[in-house]
Short mmCIF file of C-alpha atoms in Angstrom, two decimals:
data_model
loop_
_atom_site.label_atom_id
_atom_site.label_comp_id
_atom_site.label_asym_id
_atom_site.label_seq_id
_atom_site.Cartn_x
_atom_site.Cartn_y
_atom_site.Cartn_z
CA MET A 434 0.00 0.00 0.00
CA ASN A 435 3.05 2.26 -0.26
CA LEU A 436 2.64 3.50 3.31
CA VAL A 437 6.20 4.88 3.42
CA ALA A 438 5.07 7.76 1.21
CA LYS A 439 2.23 8.55 3.62
CA GLU A 440 4.51 8.18 6.64
CA TYR A 441 6.95 10.68 5.12
CA VAL A 442 4.22 13.29 4.69
CA ALA A 443 2.78 12.62 8.16
CA THR A 444 6.18 13.17 9.85
CA ARG A 445 6.87 16.55 8.21
CA THR A 446 5.92 18.57 11.30
CA LYS A 447 7.18 21.80 9.74
CA LYS A 448 5.41 20.94 6.47
CA ASP A 449 8.64 21.25 4.51
CA GLY A 450 10.15 18.65 2.19
CA VAL A 451 9.12 17.27 -1.19
CA LEU A 452 7.67 13.86 -2.01
CA ILE A 453 8.57 12.31 -5.38
CA LEU A 454 6.21 9.45 -6.12
CA SER A 455 5.83 6.91 -8.89
CA GLU A 456 2.54 7.31 -10.73
CA MET A 457 2.35 3.50 -10.70
CA ALA A 458 2.25 3.36 -6.90
CA GLY A 459 -1.13 2.83 -5.29
CA ALA A 460 -0.63 5.83 -3.01
CA SER A 461 -0.37 8.12 -6.05
CA LYS A 462 -4.15 7.86 -6.48
CA GLU A 463 -4.68 10.03 -3.39
CA MET A 464 -1.41 11.97 -3.17
CA ASN A 465 -1.68 14.10 -6.26
CA GLU A 466 0.27 17.02 -4.74
CA ALA A 467 3.48 14.96 -4.81
CA LEU A 468 5.80 15.21 -7.82
CA MET A 469 4.60 12.34 -10.01
CA ILE A 470 7.11 10.48 -12.16
CA ASN A 471 7.29 7.45 -14.41
CA PRO A 472 10.03 5.32 -12.78
CA ASN A 473 11.06 4.07 -16.21
CA ASN A 474 11.73 7.59 -17.47
CA PHE A 475 15.18 8.55 -16.20
CA GLU A 476 15.02 12.10 -17.56
CA GLN A 477 11.72 12.67 -15.79
CA ILE A 478 13.22 11.40 -12.52
CA ALA A 479 16.15 13.79 -12.90
CA ASP A 480 13.84 16.71 -13.67
CA ALA A 481 11.69 15.90 -10.62
CA ILE A 482 14.74 15.79 -8.32
CA LYS A 483 15.89 19.15 -9.69
CA GLN A 484 12.40 20.61 -9.20
CA ALA A 485 12.30 19.27 -5.64
CA LEU A 486 15.70 20.74 -4.76
CA GLU A 487 14.73 24.15 -6.14
CA MET A 488 11.13 24.23 -4.86
CA PRO A 489 10.41 27.33 -2.72
CA ILE A 490 9.55 26.61 0.91
CA GLU A 491 6.13 28.24 0.41
CA GLU A 492 5.21 25.72 -2.27
CA GLN A 493 6.52 22.84 -0.14
CA ILE A 494 4.30 23.92 2.76
CA SER A 495 1.30 24.39 0.47
CA ARG A 496 1.62 20.90 -1.02
CA ASN A 497 2.26 19.15 2.29
CA THR A 498 -0.56 20.99 4.06
CA ILE A 499 -3.08 19.60 1.56
CA LEU A 500 -1.54 16.12 1.75
CA GLN A 501 -1.57 16.06 5.55
CA LYS A 502 -5.19 17.20 5.75
CA ARG A 503 -6.26 14.50 3.30
CA LEU A 504 -4.32 11.77 5.13
CA GLU A 505 -5.82 12.90 8.44
CA ARG A 506 -9.36 12.74 7.06
CA TYR A 507 -8.99 9.44 5.25
CA SER A 508 -7.70 7.38 8.16
CA VAL A 509 -7.55 3.60 8.40
CA GLU A 510 -10.69 3.68 10.55
CA LYS A 511 -12.60 5.61 7.89
CA TRP A 512 -11.32 3.30 5.15
CA ALA A 513 -12.40 0.23 7.12
CA HIS A 514 -15.80 1.76 7.89
CA GLU A 515 -16.49 2.59 4.23
CA PHE A 516 -15.27 -0.85 3.13
CA MET A 517 -17.61 -2.62 5.55
CA LYS A 518 -20.47 -0.28 4.69
CA SER A 519 -20.10 -1.07 0.97
CA LEU A 520 -19.84 -4.78 1.73
CA ASP A 521 -22.96 -4.67 3.88
CA ALA A 522 -24.86 -2.74 1.18
CA THR A 523 -24.57 -5.70 -1.18
CA LYS A 524 -27.18 -7.51 0.97
CA ASN A 525 -29.75 -4.89 0.06
CA LEU A 526 -29.28 -4.92 -3.69
CA GLY A 527 -32.67 -4.82 -5.35
CA GLN A 528 -33.80 -6.56 -8.46
CA VAL A 529 -31.80 -5.51 -11.49
CA ILE A 530 -33.85 -3.50 -13.96
CA VAL A 531 -33.24 -4.73 -17.47
CA SER A 532 -33.56 -2.15 -20.22
CA GLU A 533 -35.69 -2.92 -23.23
CA LYS A 534 -34.61 -1.72 -26.63
CA LEU A 535 -37.00 0.81 -28.10
CA ASN A 536 -38.79 -0.83 -31.04
CA ASP A 537 -41.75 -0.10 -33.29
CA LYS A 538 -44.18 -1.86 -30.95
CA LEU A 539 -43.08 0.20 -27.94
CA VAL A 540 -43.18 3.44 -29.95
CA GLU A 541 -46.70 2.65 -31.12
CA ARG A 542 -47.84 1.97 -27.54
CA MET A 543 -46.18 5.14 -26.29
CA LEU A 544 -47.83 7.29 -28.95
CA SER A 545 -51.19 5.68 -28.20
CA ASP A 546 -50.83 6.49 -24.49
CA TYR A 547 -49.79 10.02 -25.34
CA LYS A 548 -52.86 10.63 -27.49
CA LYS A 549 -55.21 9.27 -24.83
CA ALA A 550 -53.64 11.31 -22.01
CA LYS A 551 -55.19 14.58 -20.86
CA SER A 552 -52.11 16.03 -19.17
CA LYS A 553 -48.61 15.28 -20.45
CA LEU A 554 -45.08 16.00 -19.27
CA ILE A 555 -41.97 15.66 -21.45
CA LEU A 556 -38.56 15.96 -19.75
CA LEU A 557 -35.62 16.36 -22.13
CA ASP A 558 -31.92 16.20 -21.32
CA TYR A 559 -29.79 18.40 -23.59
CA ASP A 560 -26.15 17.29 -24.08
CA GLY A 561 -25.91 13.83 -25.57
CA THR A 562 -29.67 13.71 -26.10
CA LEU A 563 -30.92 16.76 -27.98
CA ALA A 564 -27.46 17.77 -29.17
CA GLY A 565 -24.30 15.81 -29.88
CA PHE A 566 -21.16 16.28 -27.84
CA GLN A 567 -18.58 18.85 -28.91
CA ASP A 568 -14.92 19.22 -27.96
CA ASN A 569 -15.87 22.70 -26.75
CA PRO A 570 -19.20 22.50 -24.85
CA GLN A 571 -20.15 26.00 -26.00
CA ASN A 572 -20.24 24.75 -29.60
CA ALA A 573 -23.21 22.49 -28.86
CA SER A 574 -25.73 25.26 -29.41
CA PRO A 575 -29.09 24.23 -30.96
CA ASP A 576 -29.32 24.32 -34.74
CA ALA A 577 -32.38 25.26 -36.82
CA ALA A 578 -33.62 21.66 -37.06
CA LEU A 579 -33.55 21.20 -33.28
CA ILE A 580 -35.28 24.52 -32.64
CA LYS A 581 -38.02 23.52 -35.11
CA LEU A 582 -38.51 20.20 -33.31
CA LEU A 583 -38.63 21.85 -29.89
CA ASP A 584 -41.14 24.43 -31.16
CA ARG A 585 -43.44 21.64 -32.34
CA LEU A 586 -43.23 19.80 -29.02
CA ASN A 587 -43.77 23.03 -27.08
CA GLU A 588 -46.93 23.79 -29.07
CA MET A 589 -48.52 20.37 -28.52
CA PRO A 590 -51.84 20.76 -26.66
CA ASN A 591 -52.00 19.79 -22.98
CA THR A 592 -48.24 19.15 -23.01
CA ASP A 593 -45.58 20.61 -20.72
CA MET A 594 -42.16 20.32 -22.35
CA VAL A 595 -39.18 20.93 -20.07
CA ILE A 596 -35.50 20.91 -21.00
CA ILE A 597 -33.67 19.76 -17.86
CA SER A 598 -29.89 20.01 -18.03
CA GLY A 599 -26.62 20.41 -16.19
CA ARG A 600 -25.94 23.44 -18.35
CA ASP A 601 -25.64 26.79 -16.61
CA LYS A 602 -28.46 29.33 -16.63
CA GLU A 603 -26.47 31.92 -18.58
CA THR A 604 -25.86 29.54 -21.51
CA PHE A 605 -29.54 28.58 -21.80
CA GLU A 606 -30.54 32.24 -21.56
CA LYS A 607 -28.33 32.95 -24.55
CA TRP A 608 -29.52 29.96 -26.58
CA PHE A 609 -33.24 30.17 -25.82
CA GLU A 610 -33.78 33.82 -24.92
CA ASN A 611 -36.54 34.28 -27.53
CA LYS A 612 -38.28 30.99 -26.78
CA ASP A 613 -40.98 30.26 -24.22
CA TYR A 614 -39.63 26.83 -23.31
CA SER A 615 -39.65 25.69 -19.71
CA LEU A 616 -36.02 25.29 -18.62
CA ILE A 617 -34.23 23.73 -15.64
CA THR A 618 -30.48 24.36 -15.44
CA ASP A 619 -27.47 23.52 -13.25
CA HIS A 620 -28.84 20.00 -12.55
CA GLY A 621 -31.87 21.51 -10.84
CA VAL A 622 -30.81 24.83 -9.31
CA TRP A 623 -32.78 27.18 -11.59
CA LEU A 624 -36.26 26.93 -13.13
CA ARG A 625 -37.89 29.10 -15.78
CA LYS A 626 -41.50 28.30 -16.69
CA ARG A 627 -42.38 29.45 -20.19
CA THR A 628 -41.77 33.22 -20.35
CA LYS A 629 -41.70 33.77 -16.58
CA GLU A 630 -38.67 34.89 -14.60
CA TRP A 631 -36.05 32.50 -13.31
CA GLU A 632 -36.63 31.12 -9.83
CA ALA A 633 -34.10 29.38 -7.62
CA LEU A 634 -35.07 25.85 -6.61
CA GLU A 635 -32.03 25.52 -4.34
CA ARG A 636 -29.78 27.87 -2.39
CA LEU A 637 -26.17 26.84 -2.85
CA LYS A 638 -22.68 27.99 -1.95
CA ASN A 639 -19.74 27.75 -4.32
CA ASP A 640 -16.83 28.68 -2.04
CA TRP A 641 -15.70 25.03 -2.15
CA MET A 642 -14.51 25.54 -5.73
CA GLU A 643 -11.35 27.28 -4.53
CA ASN A 644 -10.15 24.02 -2.98
CA ILE A 645 -11.23 21.70 -5.78
CA ARG A 646 -10.10 23.74 -8.80
CA PRO A 647 -6.32 23.31 -8.15
CA ILE A 648 -6.80 19.52 -8.06
CA LEU A 649 -8.51 19.55 -11.44
CA GLU A 650 -5.83 21.87 -12.83
CA THR A 651 -3.08 19.39 -11.95
CA PHE A 652 -4.97 16.66 -13.80
CA VAL A 653 -5.30 18.94 -16.83
CA ASP A 654 -1.54 19.50 -16.73
CA ARG A 655 -0.89 15.75 -16.55
CA THR A 656 -3.50 14.71 -19.13
CA PRO A 657 -3.24 16.31 -22.59
CA GLY A 658 -6.59 16.93 -24.27
CA THR A 659 -8.50 17.60 -21.04
CA PHE A 660 -9.93 20.87 -19.76
CA ILE A 661 -12.02 22.33 -16.95
CA GLU A 662 -15.49 23.76 -17.47
CA GLU A 663 -16.39 26.09 -14.61
CA LYS A 664 -20.07 26.66 -13.98
CA LYS A 665 -21.60 28.79 -11.26
CA TYR A 666 -22.36 25.86 -8.97
CA SER A 667 -20.19 23.04 -10.27
CA LEU A 668 -16.83 22.16 -11.83
CA ALA A 669 -16.47 19.70 -14.69
CA TRP A 670 -13.33 17.93 -15.94
CA HIS A 671 -13.77 16.97 -19.61
CA TYR A 672 -11.58 14.27 -21.16
CA ARG A 673 -13.27 13.64 -24.51
CA LYS A 674 -10.14 14.55 -26.50
CA ALA A 675 -7.67 12.73 -24.25
CA ASP A 676 -5.93 9.46 -25.06
CA PRO A 677 -8.48 6.77 -24.04
CA GLU A 678 -6.01 4.60 -22.11
CA LEU A 679 -4.48 7.52 -20.23
CA ALA A 680 -7.94 9.00 -19.59
CA GLN A 681 -9.08 5.73 -18.02
CA ILE A 682 -6.15 5.81 -15.59
CA ARG A 683 -6.64 9.48 -14.77
CA THR A 684 -10.40 9.15 -14.13
CA ILE A 685 -9.73 6.46 -11.54
CA GLU A 686 -7.05 8.62 -9.92
CA LEU A 687 -9.21 11.74 -9.93
CA ASN A 688 -12.24 9.93 -8.55
CA THR A 689 -10.11 8.55 -5.70
CA VAL A 690 -8.65 11.95 -4.88
CA LEU A 691 -12.01 13.72 -5.02
CA THR A 692 -13.79 11.07 -2.98
CA SER A 693 -11.30 11.45 -0.13
CA LEU A 694 -11.26 15.24 -0.42
CA ILE A 695 -15.03 15.79 -0.30
CA SER A 696 -15.79 13.11 2.28
CA ASN A 697 -16.79 15.69 4.91
CA ASN A 698 -18.48 18.14 2.56
CA ASP A 699 -21.92 18.32 0.99
CA LEU A 700 -20.51 17.48 -2.44
CA THR A 701 -20.82 14.61 -4.87
CA VAL A 702 -18.86 13.37 -7.88
CA LEU A 703 -20.87 12.65 -11.03
CA LYS A 704 -19.45 10.54 -13.82
CA GLY A 705 -20.99 11.61 -17.11
CA ASN A 706 -20.17 10.90 -20.73
CA LYS A 707 -16.40 11.64 -20.90
CA VAL A 708 -16.73 14.09 -18.02
CA ILE A 709 -16.42 14.11 -14.23
CA GLU A 710 -18.43 16.81 -12.50
CA ILE A 711 -18.32 17.95 -8.87
CA LYS A 712 -21.43 19.60 -7.46
CA SER A 713 -23.57 19.85 -4.35
CA SER A 714 -25.02 16.49 -3.36
CA SER A 715 -28.31 18.17 -2.42
CA VAL A 716 -29.06 18.99 -6.07
CA ASN A 717 -29.97 16.63 -8.89
CA LYS A 718 -32.43 16.30 -11.73
CA GLY A 719 -34.60 13.96 -9.70
CA ARG A 720 -35.31 16.60 -7.05
CA ALA A 721 -36.14 19.11 -9.76
CA ALA A 722 -38.47 16.65 -11.50
CA SER A 723 -40.24 15.89 -8.21
CA ARG A 724 -41.03 19.58 -7.82
CA LEU A 725 -42.78 19.61 -11.17
CA LEU A 726 -44.71 16.47 -10.27
CA SER A 727 -45.79 17.91 -6.90
CA VAL A 728 -47.65 20.89 -8.36
CA LYS A 729 -49.51 19.16 -11.19
CA ASP A 730 -50.90 15.71 -11.96
CA TYR A 731 -49.85 14.10 -15.23
CA ASP A 732 -51.26 10.95 -16.79
CA PHE A 733 -48.43 10.68 -19.32
CA ILE A 734 -44.76 11.27 -18.51
CA PHE A 735 -41.86 10.86 -20.94
CA THR A 736 -38.22 11.35 -19.87
CA ILE A 737 -35.07 10.96 -21.95
CA GLY A 738 -31.37 11.28 -21.16
CA ASP A 739 -27.98 9.74 -21.86
CA ASP A 740 -25.90 9.42 -18.68
CA TRP A 741 -25.94 8.85 -14.91
CA THR A 742 -27.11 12.37 -14.09
CA ASP A 743 -30.40 11.46 -15.77
CA GLU A 744 -30.86 8.31 -13.68
CA TYR A 745 -31.99 10.51 -10.77
CA MET A 746 -34.75 11.82 -13.02
CA PHE A 747 -35.73 8.31 -14.13
CA GLU A 748 -35.97 7.15 -10.51
CA GLU A 749 -38.20 10.04 -9.47
CA VAL A 750 -40.95 9.72 -12.06
CA PRO A 751 -43.83 7.39 -11.10
CA GLU A 752 -44.16 3.81 -12.26
CA GLY A 753 -45.67 3.60 -15.72
CA SER A 754 -43.71 6.56 -17.06
CA TYR A 755 -41.59 6.20 -20.17
CA THR A 756 -37.87 6.53 -19.40
CA VAL A 757 -35.56 6.40 -22.40
CA LYS A 758 -31.78 6.05 -22.19
CA VAL A 759 -29.86 7.30 -25.25
CA GLY A 760 -26.73 5.37 -26.21
CA PHE A 761 -25.40 1.91 -25.46
#
């Protein structure tokens, strides 16, 4: 378990000193502030030693302070508790829900139910569902064909169409400013009904970003093709353009680091389609959907999305609703 590395950090009472750690060591997954090296790359080892010898004392203290706080939080007792908790949770696993591929027969039944219904709700995810993914998320703006489709859905009688997305409010304001669509943004923080003003569904703080952003920045530096998308209430690390094998390694590392770092905070890590997002655990699309369902009764509900953030929405809608997962 490479405990020597952790012991070194724990014994630095003055918070000075520099840890050089192999990226292949298990401890590297939660000690990202160390100088990471490939032990087979002699030039990289030499460069890391030089960097360590020349590192200002202020930077040494900064790195070791973060490392010591993380090691103190993620103690052996906490590790054992979480391990046993996860093991115990396997006893309560429910029946596995098997997805059914959407075919002509299901579509016909769905359309029939829609026509017979008197009050209908359609919940639409945006990225990966209404629009394809782009290397730059801001390039995924709706085209004319999508706007035409949304206009038709929005004009259907007795139908409430809602676009529910992790996108920020400012982006949707820019894209749909002249449309009277109902919009939910930031995974459920903001709601705009038709042409009404925006209302906050949740009250959130974002001061935690100052501590999380430097972690993501180090992973951007170590993983070519990745970048950070900063929203008002969440941070997202995109790796769509990164080398697949390297991205797989880095996502495991980042998830381990973030999990230990946010263990005592009201935050959660969401794994989307080629993206890892950190946001408040008190906000999700399911909570937002439940608010819509609490103020009006619907006899037809259709929801569609493409990743795990939409599973909260699928879980919240009542039995008998149509929940469609896009992709494989």
